[in-house]
Amino acid sequence: MLRVSRMTIAAYLLPTFLVIALIDLYPIFYTFNLSFTNKSTFNTLDNSYHYIGVKNYQYVLQQTGGDFVQVLLITAFYVVVCVALFAFLGLITAMAVNHPRVRGKGFWGNALILPWTVPTFVTALIWKFLYNYNFGPLNQIIRLVTHNASAGILWLDQPTPAFIAVVIANIWMSYPFFMVISLGALQSIPADLLEAAQVDGASGWQRFRYIMLPLLRPALLPATILSAITTFQMFNTVYLITAGGPFTSGNINNPGATEFLMVYMFDRIQNNGNFFVNYGHIATVAVLVFIVLFALTMMSLRFTNLARETKR
Amino acid sequence: MNEQPVSAASIKAVTATGTATKTVAITGERAGVASLFRRFRKNSSLAGIYVFLGLMTIFALFPLYYVLQASFNATQALITTNLQLVPTHPTLANYQYVIQQEPFLRWLLNSIIACGVATLIALICATSGAYALARFRFRGRQVSLLFLFALQTFPGLLAIYAYYDILTLLHLDGTIIGLSLVYAAGNIVFGVWNIKGYFDTLPIELEEAARVDGASYFTTFMRIILPLAAPALAASALFMFIGGWNEFVLAKLILNPDNNSLTVPVGLFQLQQDQYTPWGYFAAASVLVSLPLMALFLYLQRFFRSGLTIGSVKG
């Protein structure tokens, strides 16, 4: 730590904090404020909107038939399924590449990391085409294998296949991150530790469970939480493939099968192109989403060394 | 590319196989059949690993290969219900069309401006603050750090109406520069955290020594600390740039819907939304957008590992 005058400190901090206050804090404050008003398309021009207390919160949490809660739960389910699957896949891929007797590590590593390097919107649009019913290669393969020219899965028009479709696309783009993290952690495990265990008669599973896993934990845990937070906020992969659909309930205002939090937000803002938009309701949803993300982040504080870092 | 980790791994592999043969030699004193059986089991599990790696590679590369070959495919050839993996009449027509007939280059330019300006603003604003948070002690420092950390998880989409208001006030609504301001909001917070993490790793003796030699702290900051932090600054800048490059929803909500003022993600999405757009055009555009970024990413891989992992995501 350096001893400097207060003026110096202020001079360094001011540009940063000023800009943050203007384009980060003010918008958040604005949104909180908005969530307590009845502002909508109708009363914006003549400024006749006013504070209505917590009515928006009551409305969002109860009167829309539990829309928000339903979306929150389905998002949480998506996050758990995706993170569990790509963390597992990333870890075993890393272990396979890192296996002492596997040759061509450079090739495997670079080939397997490629999905991570593709821009996410391209990934989503590619998978959307792969899932195409008539011309997509996935259904073409199914037809080839089953020798049935009319076979195929309606990937994006049925709730469960659509959900599986966005899970697969997310796994495809996200497992390399875990592979890279795991590879780094695996390579830092001293080889003699594993050898010693082997000499002592530990089985492969025991070596994994009692030596590798505890040593991998400090690297994998923050990565898992980080992935959970990003998956929670995932928009591109879902919206660009399914647009939140399919909407099977018959009521266009009910959330679709893959309408996760951010897609839900976006759809409320767009409101199916309707002219009337209730800004207060949308701001309320935003505040609730923020609270969820904030809680997740604070949880992650316990597992990373952030708390230590701020105290230094 | 990626040379260091790989060579480290192969050295480890060599030592590990050495010990493996040693164990075999020790146990080899027992019955030969048992050791044969063990060797068979070992080799079959190795074969299993190769099969797994092969399947994973197909999973990883098939979508990419499919798009690549589709981009060289004549339009009609993709409209078939049978699987086709090699273009029958390879052509560059798709690339030609996308570059000449669609405002693709315009989208590219828009994306570069939006991401570039956002990265520049964020980098300049974040660096001095990050330095102060890393090196100075003052009241409210811990609170600001926690606060910044919480801000990091606040997606811009949630505050979209506030941004509409701010941009209207600045007469930047619907413009690329307006969009870049919104991107900068997210980038700054990420930047402060990441760059501060790197400053923390630089020894404080640097400043103290420079001070003894008569340099002011500001000179030291500009002449010594900043050049030393170049890798972290570059890695942060790259991550900010890529973040904006991938961004869809804010661009969709903020930019004028007119075809010429879109960024690449929104433009490509629009292109694909149109049912009559042949898929080959889209495939060609995807390849054009992805290749430079993929090459850059692969080239800078080890750089990320040093520059970024030192930052906020410390293992």
XYZ file of C-alpha atoms in Angstrom:
627
model
C 0.000 0.000 0.000
C 1.197 3.456 -0.884
C 0.884 6.529 1.313
C -0.544 9.334 -0.758
C -2.695 12.375 -0.160
C -6.466 12.234 -0.292
C -6.411 14.440 -3.349
C -4.304 11.916 -5.239
C -6.624 9.071 -4.336
C -9.607 11.105 -5.440
C -7.913 11.990 -8.716
C -7.396 8.316 -9.560
C -10.858 7.253 -8.461
C -12.917 10.097 -9.821
C -13.014 9.238 -13.539
C -13.872 5.613 -12.808
C -16.517 6.264 -10.202
C -18.066 9.153 -12.091
C -18.625 7.051 -15.190
C -19.840 4.088 -13.132
C -22.280 6.316 -11.277
C -23.607 7.691 -14.532
C -23.999 4.549 -16.622
C -24.249 1.803 -13.998
C -25.674 3.141 -10.760
C -28.127 5.643 -12.169
C -29.800 3.042 -14.439
C -30.174 0.658 -11.511
C -31.622 3.369 -9.307
C -33.910 4.408 -12.165
C -35.192 0.835 -12.537
C -35.850 0.435 -8.813
C -37.711 3.725 -8.830
C -39.701 2.734 -11.903
C -40.809 -0.507 -10.275
C -42.805 1.454 -7.695
C -44.726 3.515 -10.253
C -47.579 2.791 -12.639
C -45.742 4.244 -15.638
C -46.946 2.834 -18.947
C -47.249 3.851 -22.579
C -50.463 5.746 -21.804
C -49.345 8.022 -19.001
C -45.783 8.773 -20.116
C -46.490 11.683 -22.430
C -48.587 13.738 -20.014
C -46.472 12.648 -17.032
C -49.553 11.533 -15.116
C -47.960 8.396 -13.654
C -47.374 8.173 -9.924
C -46.093 5.941 -7.147
C -48.256 2.963 -6.324
C -46.208 1.322 -3.586
C -45.576 -2.391 -3.928
C -48.598 -3.075 -6.141
C -46.384 -4.038 -9.088
C -44.666 -6.653 -6.966
C -47.985 -8.082 -5.867
C -49.099 -8.172 -9.477
C -45.959 -9.813 -10.830
C -45.730 -12.404 -8.089
C -49.422 -13.287 -7.859
C -51.799 -11.992 -10.457
C -50.140 -13.103 -13.651
C -50.920 -16.683 -12.683
C -47.498 -17.191 -11.192
C -45.774 -16.544 -14.515
C -42.664 -15.150 -12.973
C -42.278 -17.916 -10.418
C -42.828 -20.524 -13.134
C -40.159 -18.909 -15.322
C -37.788 -18.703 -12.370
C -38.208 -22.410 -11.607
C -37.787 -23.555 -15.190
C -34.678 -21.359 -15.478
C -33.241 -22.864 -12.312
C -33.936 -26.330 -13.705
C -32.181 -25.419 -16.954
C -29.175 -24.062 -15.058
C -28.829 -27.190 -12.907
C -29.150 -29.600 -15.842
C -26.751 -27.664 -18.079
C -24.075 -26.940 -15.497
C -24.098 -30.505 -14.168
C -23.779 -31.966 -17.657
C -21.125 -29.683 -19.094
C -19.071 -29.657 -15.914
C -19.069 -33.459 -15.945
C -18.307 -33.665 -19.654
C -15.561 -31.041 -19.374
C -13.937 -32.848 -16.470
C -13.896 -36.319 -18.046
C -12.709 -34.883 -21.354
C -9.846 -33.182 -19.550
C -9.020 -36.425 -17.735
C -9.017 -38.324 -21.014
C -6.735 -35.776 -22.696
C -4.518 -35.668 -19.639
C -4.262 -39.475 -19.395
C -0.543 -40.261 -19.297
C -0.684 -42.765 -22.139
C -2.838 -40.757 -24.536
C -0.876 -39.435 -27.485
C -1.513 -36.291 -29.505
C -2.521 -34.113 -26.562
C -2.027 -30.951 -28.614
C -4.416 -32.174 -31.293
C -7.159 -33.296 -28.891
C -6.843 -30.142 -26.817
C -7.126 -27.796 -29.774
C -9.876 -29.744 -31.541
C -11.999 -30.019 -28.413
C -11.642 -26.355 -27.488
C -12.945 -25.082 -30.851
C -16.650 -24.794 -29.897
C -15.658 -22.308 -27.220
C -14.086 -19.995 -29.776
C -17.181 -19.604 -31.958
C -19.178 -16.409 -31.324
C -22.245 -17.407 -29.282
C -24.784 -15.985 -31.716
C -23.220 -18.005 -34.528
C -23.351 -21.116 -32.337
C -27.033 -20.566 -31.704
C -27.877 -19.953 -35.344
C -25.868 -23.018 -36.432
C -27.702 -25.279 -34.011
C -31.006 -23.808 -35.069
C -30.284 -25.083 -38.542
C -29.015 -28.458 -37.313
C -32.399 -28.869 -35.588
C -34.406 -27.943 -38.692
C -37.078 -30.580 -39.256
C -36.803 -31.044 -43.017
C -33.298 -29.989 -43.962
C -31.346 -30.196 -40.720
C -28.591 -32.838 -40.676
C -29.718 -34.279 -37.314
C -33.014 -35.457 -38.763
C -31.231 -36.456 -41.973
C -29.010 -38.748 -39.898
C -32.058 -40.177 -38.141
C -33.609 -40.919 -41.554
C -30.396 -42.529 -42.740
C -30.119 -44.752 -39.692
C -33.786 -45.780 -39.537
C -34.167 -46.188 -43.346
C -37.367 -44.232 -42.971
C -37.676 -41.220 -45.257
C -40.379 -39.620 -43.116
C -38.682 -40.095 -39.753
C -37.381 -37.191 -37.706
C -37.897 -35.294 -34.496
C -39.811 -32.035 -34.336
C -36.992 -30.565 -32.296
C -38.217 -27.036 -31.859
C -41.985 -27.460 -31.963
C -42.456 -29.655 -28.905
C -41.700 -28.537 -25.332
C -39.426 -31.392 -24.233
C -37.324 -31.733 -27.422
C -36.966 -27.926 -27.516
C -35.694 -27.943 -23.941
C -33.278 -30.765 -24.757
C -32.204 -28.886 -27.883
C -31.149 -25.764 -25.973
C -29.461 -27.923 -23.340
C -27.368 -29.709 -25.996
C -26.398 -26.443 -27.698
C -25.343 -24.991 -24.354
C -23.312 -28.081 -23.472
C -21.603 -27.906 -26.845
C -20.439 -24.335 -26.322
C -19.710 -24.524 -22.602
C -17.908 -27.809 -21.892
C -14.556 -26.530 -23.311
C -14.393 -23.881 -20.587
C -14.561 -26.625 -17.995
C -12.123 -28.739 -19.932
C -9.562 -25.928 -19.913
C -10.043 -25.220 -16.208
C -9.842 -28.936 -15.344
C -6.801 -29.485 -17.545
C -4.940 -26.689 -15.782
C -5.894 -28.052 -12.393
C -5.075 -31.653 -13.355
C -1.628 -30.674 -14.570
C -0.879 -29.047 -11.241
C -1.499 -32.320 -9.374
C 1.928 -33.812 -8.628
C 2.306 -37.127 -10.461
C 4.088 -38.778 -7.507
C 0.988 -38.246 -5.355
C -1.012 -40.481 -7.659
C 1.839 -42.960 -7.975
C 2.172 -43.224 -4.224
C -1.523 -43.989 -3.973
C -1.192 -46.569 -6.714
C 1.681 -48.253 -4.904
C -0.450 -48.279 -1.765
C -3.058 -50.204 -3.736
C -5.647 -47.488 -4.332
C -7.984 -48.321 -7.227
C -8.528 -45.930 -10.114
C -11.806 -44.782 -8.635
C -10.267 -44.275 -5.199
C -7.436 -42.235 -6.667
C -9.998 -40.081 -8.449
C -12.336 -39.738 -5.490
C -9.839 -39.158 -2.689
C -6.892 -37.488 -4.400
C -7.845 -35.813 -7.656
C -11.298 -34.535 -6.752
C -10.254 -32.749 -3.526
C -7.349 -31.162 -5.395
C -9.586 -30.109 -8.273
C -12.212 -28.606 -5.990
C -10.656 -25.150 -5.507
C -10.485 -24.668 -9.278
C -13.801 -26.253 -10.197
C -16.032 -24.716 -7.562
C -15.641 -21.059 -8.622
C -15.902 -22.140 -12.250
C -19.169 -23.948 -11.493
C -20.684 -20.955 -9.737
C -19.521 -18.615 -12.472
C -21.118 -20.892 -15.074
C -24.338 -21.053 -13.088
C -24.537 -17.262 -13.070
C -23.828 -16.958 -16.804
C -26.307 -19.719 -17.622
C -28.919 -17.921 -15.546
C -28.414 -14.862 -17.733
C -28.173 -16.814 -20.960
C -30.009 -15.181 -23.796
C -28.435 -15.831 -27.196
C -28.326 -19.612 -27.065
C -31.962 -19.841 -26.089
C -33.605 -16.989 -27.895
C -31.826 -17.429 -31.226
C -32.727 -21.150 -31.322
C -36.244 -21.368 -29.925
C -37.255 -17.717 -29.327
C -38.477 -18.983 -25.951
C -40.955 -21.345 -27.601
C -42.720 -23.480 -28.359
C -45.753 -21.678 -26.963
C -48.165 -24.532 -26.525
C -50.630 -23.148 -23.991
C -52.706 -21.337 -26.605
C -52.400 -18.042 -24.740
C -49.640 -15.964 -26.279
C -48.993 -14.234 -22.953
C -48.091 -17.457 -21.166
C -44.381 -18.244 -21.073
C -43.098 -20.813 -23.576
C -41.276 -24.028 -22.780
C -37.804 -22.506 -23.037
C -38.665 -18.977 -21.979
C -35.969 -18.492 -19.383
C -35.545 -15.328 -17.312
C -33.739 -13.136 -19.816
C -35.901 -14.241 -22.727
C -38.961 -13.564 -20.572
C -37.639 -10.047 -19.844
C -37.004 -9.422 -23.522
C -40.453 -10.662 -24.526
C -42.110 -8.443 -21.933
C -40.199 -5.461 -23.285
C -41.212 -6.302 -26.846
C -44.737 -7.279 -25.719
C -45.434 -9.048 -29.040
C -45.168 -5.716 -30.771
C -48.191 -4.299 -28.899
C -48.213 -0.589 -28.451
C -49.208 -0.772 -24.803
C -46.346 -1.575 -22.457
C -46.460 -1.355 -18.675
C -42.978 -0.123 -17.767
C -43.659 -0.506 -14.058
C -44.288 -4.235 -14.404
C -41.172 -4.776 -16.481
C -39.029 -2.828 -14.036
C -40.454 -4.978 -11.250
C -39.480 -8.153 -13.072
C -36.015 -6.629 -13.608
C -35.604 -5.882 -9.900
C -36.660 -9.430 -9.011
C -34.207 -10.888 -11.513
C -31.513 -8.647 -10.092
C -32.251 -9.869 -6.564
C -31.895 -13.483 -7.718
C -28.597 -12.779 -9.487
C -27.357 -10.759 -6.534
C -28.128 -13.622 -4.152
C -26.302 -16.080 -6.412
C -23.298 -13.780 -6.579
C -23.161 -13.314 -2.846
C -23.300 -17.074 -2.477
C -20.324 -17.347 -4.789
C -18.388 -14.980 -2.509
C -18.196 -17.703 0.097
C -16.469 -20.071 -2.284
C -13.999 -17.795 -3.993
C -11.139 -16.024 -2.331
C -12.795 -12.706 -3.007
C -13.534 -12.017 0.648
C -9.869 -12.435 1.414
C -8.890 -10.277 -1.513
C -10.956 -7.291 -0.440
C -9.443 -7.376 3.027
C -5.858 -7.349 1.904
C 0.302 -22.283 -30.321
C -0.404 -23.585 -26.866
C 3.102 -24.915 -26.627
C 3.876 -24.550 -22.968
C 1.031 -26.537 -21.392
C 1.339 -29.291 -23.967
C 5.041 -29.800 -23.502
C 4.590 -29.755 -19.734
C 1.921 -32.397 -20.113
C 4.049 -34.590 -22.334
C 6.968 -34.430 -19.925
C 4.625 -35.532 -17.202
C 3.319 -38.245 -19.497
C 6.819 -39.568 -20.047
C 7.564 -39.749 -16.337
C 4.205 -41.346 -15.674
C 4.664 -44.088 -18.263
C 8.101 -44.709 -16.821
C 6.644 -45.438 -13.426
C 3.852 -47.494 -14.966
C 6.362 -49.890 -16.485
C 8.118 -49.982 -13.139
C 4.942 -51.148 -11.418
C 4.417 -53.751 -14.083
C 7.959 -54.987 -13.543
C 7.408 -55.304 -9.800
C 4.138 -57.183 -10.091
C 5.475 -59.160 -13.035
C 7.110 -61.535 -10.569
C 3.705 -63.016 -10.000
C 2.004 -65.274 -12.523
C 2.519 -64.256 -16.162
C -1.167 -64.808 -16.971
C -2.212 -62.230 -14.413
C 0.135 -59.627 -15.821
C -1.040 -60.418 -19.333
C -4.614 -59.941 -18.188
C -3.674 -56.653 -16.534
C -1.980 -55.426 -19.649
C -5.024 -56.353 -21.710
C -7.300 -54.498 -19.316
C -5.014 -51.493 -19.418
C -4.877 -51.427 -23.190
C -8.603 -51.875 -23.544
C -9.233 -48.978 -21.180
C -6.804 -46.908 -23.241
C -8.743 -47.877 -26.360
C -11.906 -46.810 -24.550
C -10.377 -43.415 -23.876
C -9.496 -43.004 -27.541
C -13.027 -43.951 -28.571
C -14.405 -41.398 -26.112
C -12.045 -38.695 -27.384
C -12.990 -39.551 -30.964
C -16.710 -39.266 -30.222
C -16.197 -35.982 -28.384
C -14.222 -34.608 -31.309
C -17.030 -35.527 -33.692
C -19.501 -33.812 -31.358
C -17.265 -30.731 -31.204
C -16.404 -30.481 -34.877
C -19.473 -31.743 -36.720
C -21.500 -28.501 -36.432
C -18.470 -26.489 -37.531
C -17.693 -28.768 -40.440
C -21.314 -28.748 -41.486
C -21.459 -24.953 -41.672
C -18.137 -24.768 -43.478
C -19.197 -27.202 -46.202
C -22.637 -25.589 -46.424
C -21.008 -22.236 -47.102
C -19.442 -23.697 -50.273
C -22.612 -25.439 -51.327
C -24.856 -24.278 -54.130
C -28.157 -22.933 -52.864
C -30.462 -25.696 -54.028
C -28.216 -28.473 -52.769
C -29.086 -27.713 -49.135
C -32.794 -28.122 -49.712
C -32.796 -31.882 -49.461
C -34.055 -34.287 -46.876
C -31.050 -36.588 -47.349
C -27.791 -36.180 -45.515
C -25.095 -34.602 -47.620
C -21.687 -33.869 -46.189
C -19.618 -32.831 -49.202
C -20.641 -30.025 -51.550
C -21.400 -31.535 -54.955
C -20.506 -28.379 -56.873
C -18.289 -26.257 -54.621
C -18.838 -22.563 -55.220
C -17.977 -19.196 -53.720
C -21.315 -17.747 -54.752
C -22.582 -17.577 -51.168
C -19.624 -15.476 -50.052
C -19.997 -13.254 -53.075
C -23.669 -12.712 -52.393
C -23.245 -11.925 -48.715
C -20.498 -9.385 -49.316
C -22.068 -7.722 -52.322
C -25.823 -7.991 -51.867
C -26.250 -7.721 -48.129
C -24.977 -4.851 -45.945
C -22.672 -7.367 -44.346
C -19.563 -5.164 -44.423
C -21.643 -2.362 -42.946
C -22.678 -4.665 -40.064
C -19.057 -5.604 -39.523
C -18.059 -1.952 -39.389
C -20.910 -1.174 -36.970
C -19.876 -4.044 -34.708
C -16.246 -2.965 -34.753
C -17.185 0.627 -33.881
C -19.575 -0.382 -31.101
C -17.161 -2.841 -29.505
C -14.067 -0.712 -30.108
C -15.473 2.479 -28.604
C -16.948 0.584 -25.654
C -13.637 -1.155 -25.008
C -11.684 2.083 -25.253
C -13.955 4.016 -22.870
C -14.018 1.148 -20.405
C -10.290 0.534 -20.474
C -9.404 4.178 -19.893
C -11.961 4.618 -17.143
C -11.245 1.316 -15.424
C -7.455 1.455 -15.255
C -6.988 4.427 -12.943
C -9.732 3.278 -10.607
C -8.338 -0.247 -10.549
C -4.929 1.140 -9.658
C -6.337 3.170 -6.793
C -8.247 0.175 -5.463
C -5.155 -2.008 -5.664
C -2.601 0.380 -4.216
C -4.250 2.972 -1.990
C -6.074 2.463 1.275
C -9.065 4.676 1.969
C -12.365 4.560 3.759
C -15.056 2.839 1.745
C -12.602 0.771 -0.277
C -13.949 -2.606 0.761
C -17.511 -1.489 0.283
C -16.712 -0.210 -3.205
C -15.073 -3.503 -4.111
C -18.045 -5.548 -2.981
C -20.342 -3.118 -4.693
C -18.456 -3.432 -7.962
C -18.577 -7.181 -7.654
C -22.341 -7.088 -7.267
C -22.642 -4.697 -10.222
C -20.824 -7.203 -12.369
C -23.868 -9.438 -12.321
C -26.308 -6.739 -13.339
C -27.221 -7.330 -16.992
C -27.824 -4.140 -18.962
C -31.077 -5.556 -20.280
C -32.657 -5.098 -16.855
C -32.196 -1.334 -16.970
C -33.186 -0.882 -20.596
C -35.649 1.970 -19.940
C -33.018 3.945 -18.076
C -30.664 3.546 -21.040
C -33.423 4.643 -23.427
C -33.801 7.799 -21.330
C -30.078 8.516 -21.057
C -29.495 7.980 -24.773
C -32.469 10.168 -25.718
C -31.110 12.874 -23.429
C -27.714 12.671 -25.146
C -29.354 12.528 -28.598
C -27.693 9.165 -29.127
C -30.819 7.004 -29.234
C -30.759 4.337 -31.899
C -27.113 4.980 -32.762
C -24.033 2.794 -32.673
C -22.249 5.212 -30.318
C -25.217 5.071 -27.973
C -25.019 1.288 -27.989
C -21.297 1.403 -27.261
C -21.995 3.553 -24.194
C -24.300 0.842 -22.863
C -21.663 -1.806 -23.583
C -19.078 0.325 -21.788
C -21.246 0.249 -18.651
C -20.774 -3.493 -18.353
C -17.152 -3.420 -19.469
C -15.971 -0.891 -16.900
C -17.057 -2.963 -13.947
C -15.477 -6.104 -15.396
C -12.337 -4.104 -16.230
C -11.877 -2.626 -12.774
C -12.045 -6.073 -11.204
C -9.862 -7.805 -13.680
C -7.165 -5.143 -13.912
C -7.125 -4.603 -10.169
C -6.467 -8.326 -9.791
C -3.422 -7.949 -12.001
C -2.100 -4.825 -10.247
C -2.302 -6.805 -7.007
C 0.253 -9.249 -8.355
C 2.834 -6.556 -9.193
C 5.284 -5.975 -6.337
C 4.752 -2.687 -4.562
C 8.540 -2.266 -4.334
C 8.358 -1.049 -7.939
C 6.714 2.179 -6.884
C 8.787 2.510 -3.752
C 12.023 2.160 -5.681
C 10.898 4.661 -8.305
C 9.893 7.011 -5.497
C 13.348 6.782 -3.984
C 14.784 7.577 -7.404
C 12.715 10.732 -7.400
C 9.882 9.826 -9.741
C 6.373 10.882 -8.763
C 3.738 8.197 -8.279
C 1.972 9.406 -11.392
C 5.130 9.053 -13.503
C 5.670 5.594 -12.042
C 2.093 4.666 -12.864
C 2.408 5.836 -16.468
C 5.962 4.691 -17.192
C 6.367 1.500 -15.160
C 3.072 0.068 -13.982
C 1.071 0.501 -17.174
C 3.662 -1.110 -19.463
C 3.985 -3.996 -17.014
C 0.230 -4.429 -16.964
C 0.027 -4.541 -20.760
C -0.811 -8.276 -20.944
C -3.653 -7.890 -18.463
C -4.912 -4.777 -20.226
C -4.814 -6.585 -23.569
C -6.596 -9.649 -22.216
C -9.262 -7.486 -20.583
C -9.688 -5.473 -23.769
C -10.081 -8.628 -25.797
C -12.697 -10.021 -23.449
C -14.614 -6.741 -23.537
C -14.445 -6.701 -27.318
C -15.619 -10.299 -27.669
C -18.391 -9.674 -25.157
C -19.747 -6.874 -27.328
C -19.162 -8.844 -30.519
C -21.489 -11.567 -29.197
C -24.092 -9.217 -27.789
C -27.521 -9.508 -29.338
C -30.335 -8.356 -27.117
C -29.217 -4.790 -26.319
C -28.286 -4.164 -29.924
C -31.695 -5.451 -30.993
C -33.506 -3.197 -28.524
C -31.398 -0.062 -28.929
C -30.382 0.208 -32.578
C -32.631 1.584 -35.315
C -34.232 -1.419 -37.013
C -33.098 -0.109 -40.411
C -30.944 -2.738 -42.093
C -27.859 -0.534 -42.431
C -27.469 0.380 -38.778
C -27.387 -3.137 -37.326
C -24.505 -5.005 -35.756
C -23.454 -8.442 -37.023
C -25.490 -10.583 -34.583
C -28.731 -8.708 -35.240
C -28.063 -8.548 -38.962
C -27.365 -12.264 -39.231
C -30.418 -13.061 -37.133
C -32.569 -10.943 -39.439
C -30.996 -12.726 -42.417
C -31.889 -16.114 -40.988
C -35.365 -15.058 -39.853
C -36.337 -14.440 -43.456
C -37.661 -17.818 -44.605
C -36.604 -17.189 -48.168
C -32.956 -16.532 -47.393
C -30.999 -19.558 -48.585
C -29.071 -21.127 -45.773
C -25.821 -21.035 -47.725
C -25.694 -17.231 -47.439
C -26.034 -17.436 -43.719
C -23.392 -20.162 -43.519
C -20.932 -18.063 -45.512
C -21.561 -15.034 -43.306
C -21.067 -17.164 -40.178
C -17.728 -18.398 -41.424
C -16.612 -14.854 -42.204
C -17.554 -13.599 -38.736
C -16.172 -16.552 -36.816
C -12.856 -17.343 -38.490
C -10.893 -14.211 -37.474
C -12.140 -14.491 -33.904
C -11.421 -18.224 -33.676
C -7.917 -17.746 -35.025
C -7.269 -14.906 -32.597
C -8.643 -16.918 -29.712
C -6.525 -19.980 -30.454
C -3.452 -17.850 -30.980
C -3.933 -16.003 -27.699
C -4.885 -19.036 -25.633
C -1.842 -19.169 -23.398
C -1.989 -15.407 -23.113
C -5.469 -15.688 -21.588
C -4.228 -18.225 -19.146
C -1.628 -15.864 -17.774
C -3.404 -12.536 -18.267
C -6.904 -13.454 -17.298
C -6.579 -16.113 -14.672
C -4.441 -13.792 -12.636
C -7.368 -11.416 -12.520
C -10.694 -11.970 -10.864
C -10.985 -15.726 -11.368
C -8.083 -16.819 -9.282
C -8.080 -20.593 -8.899
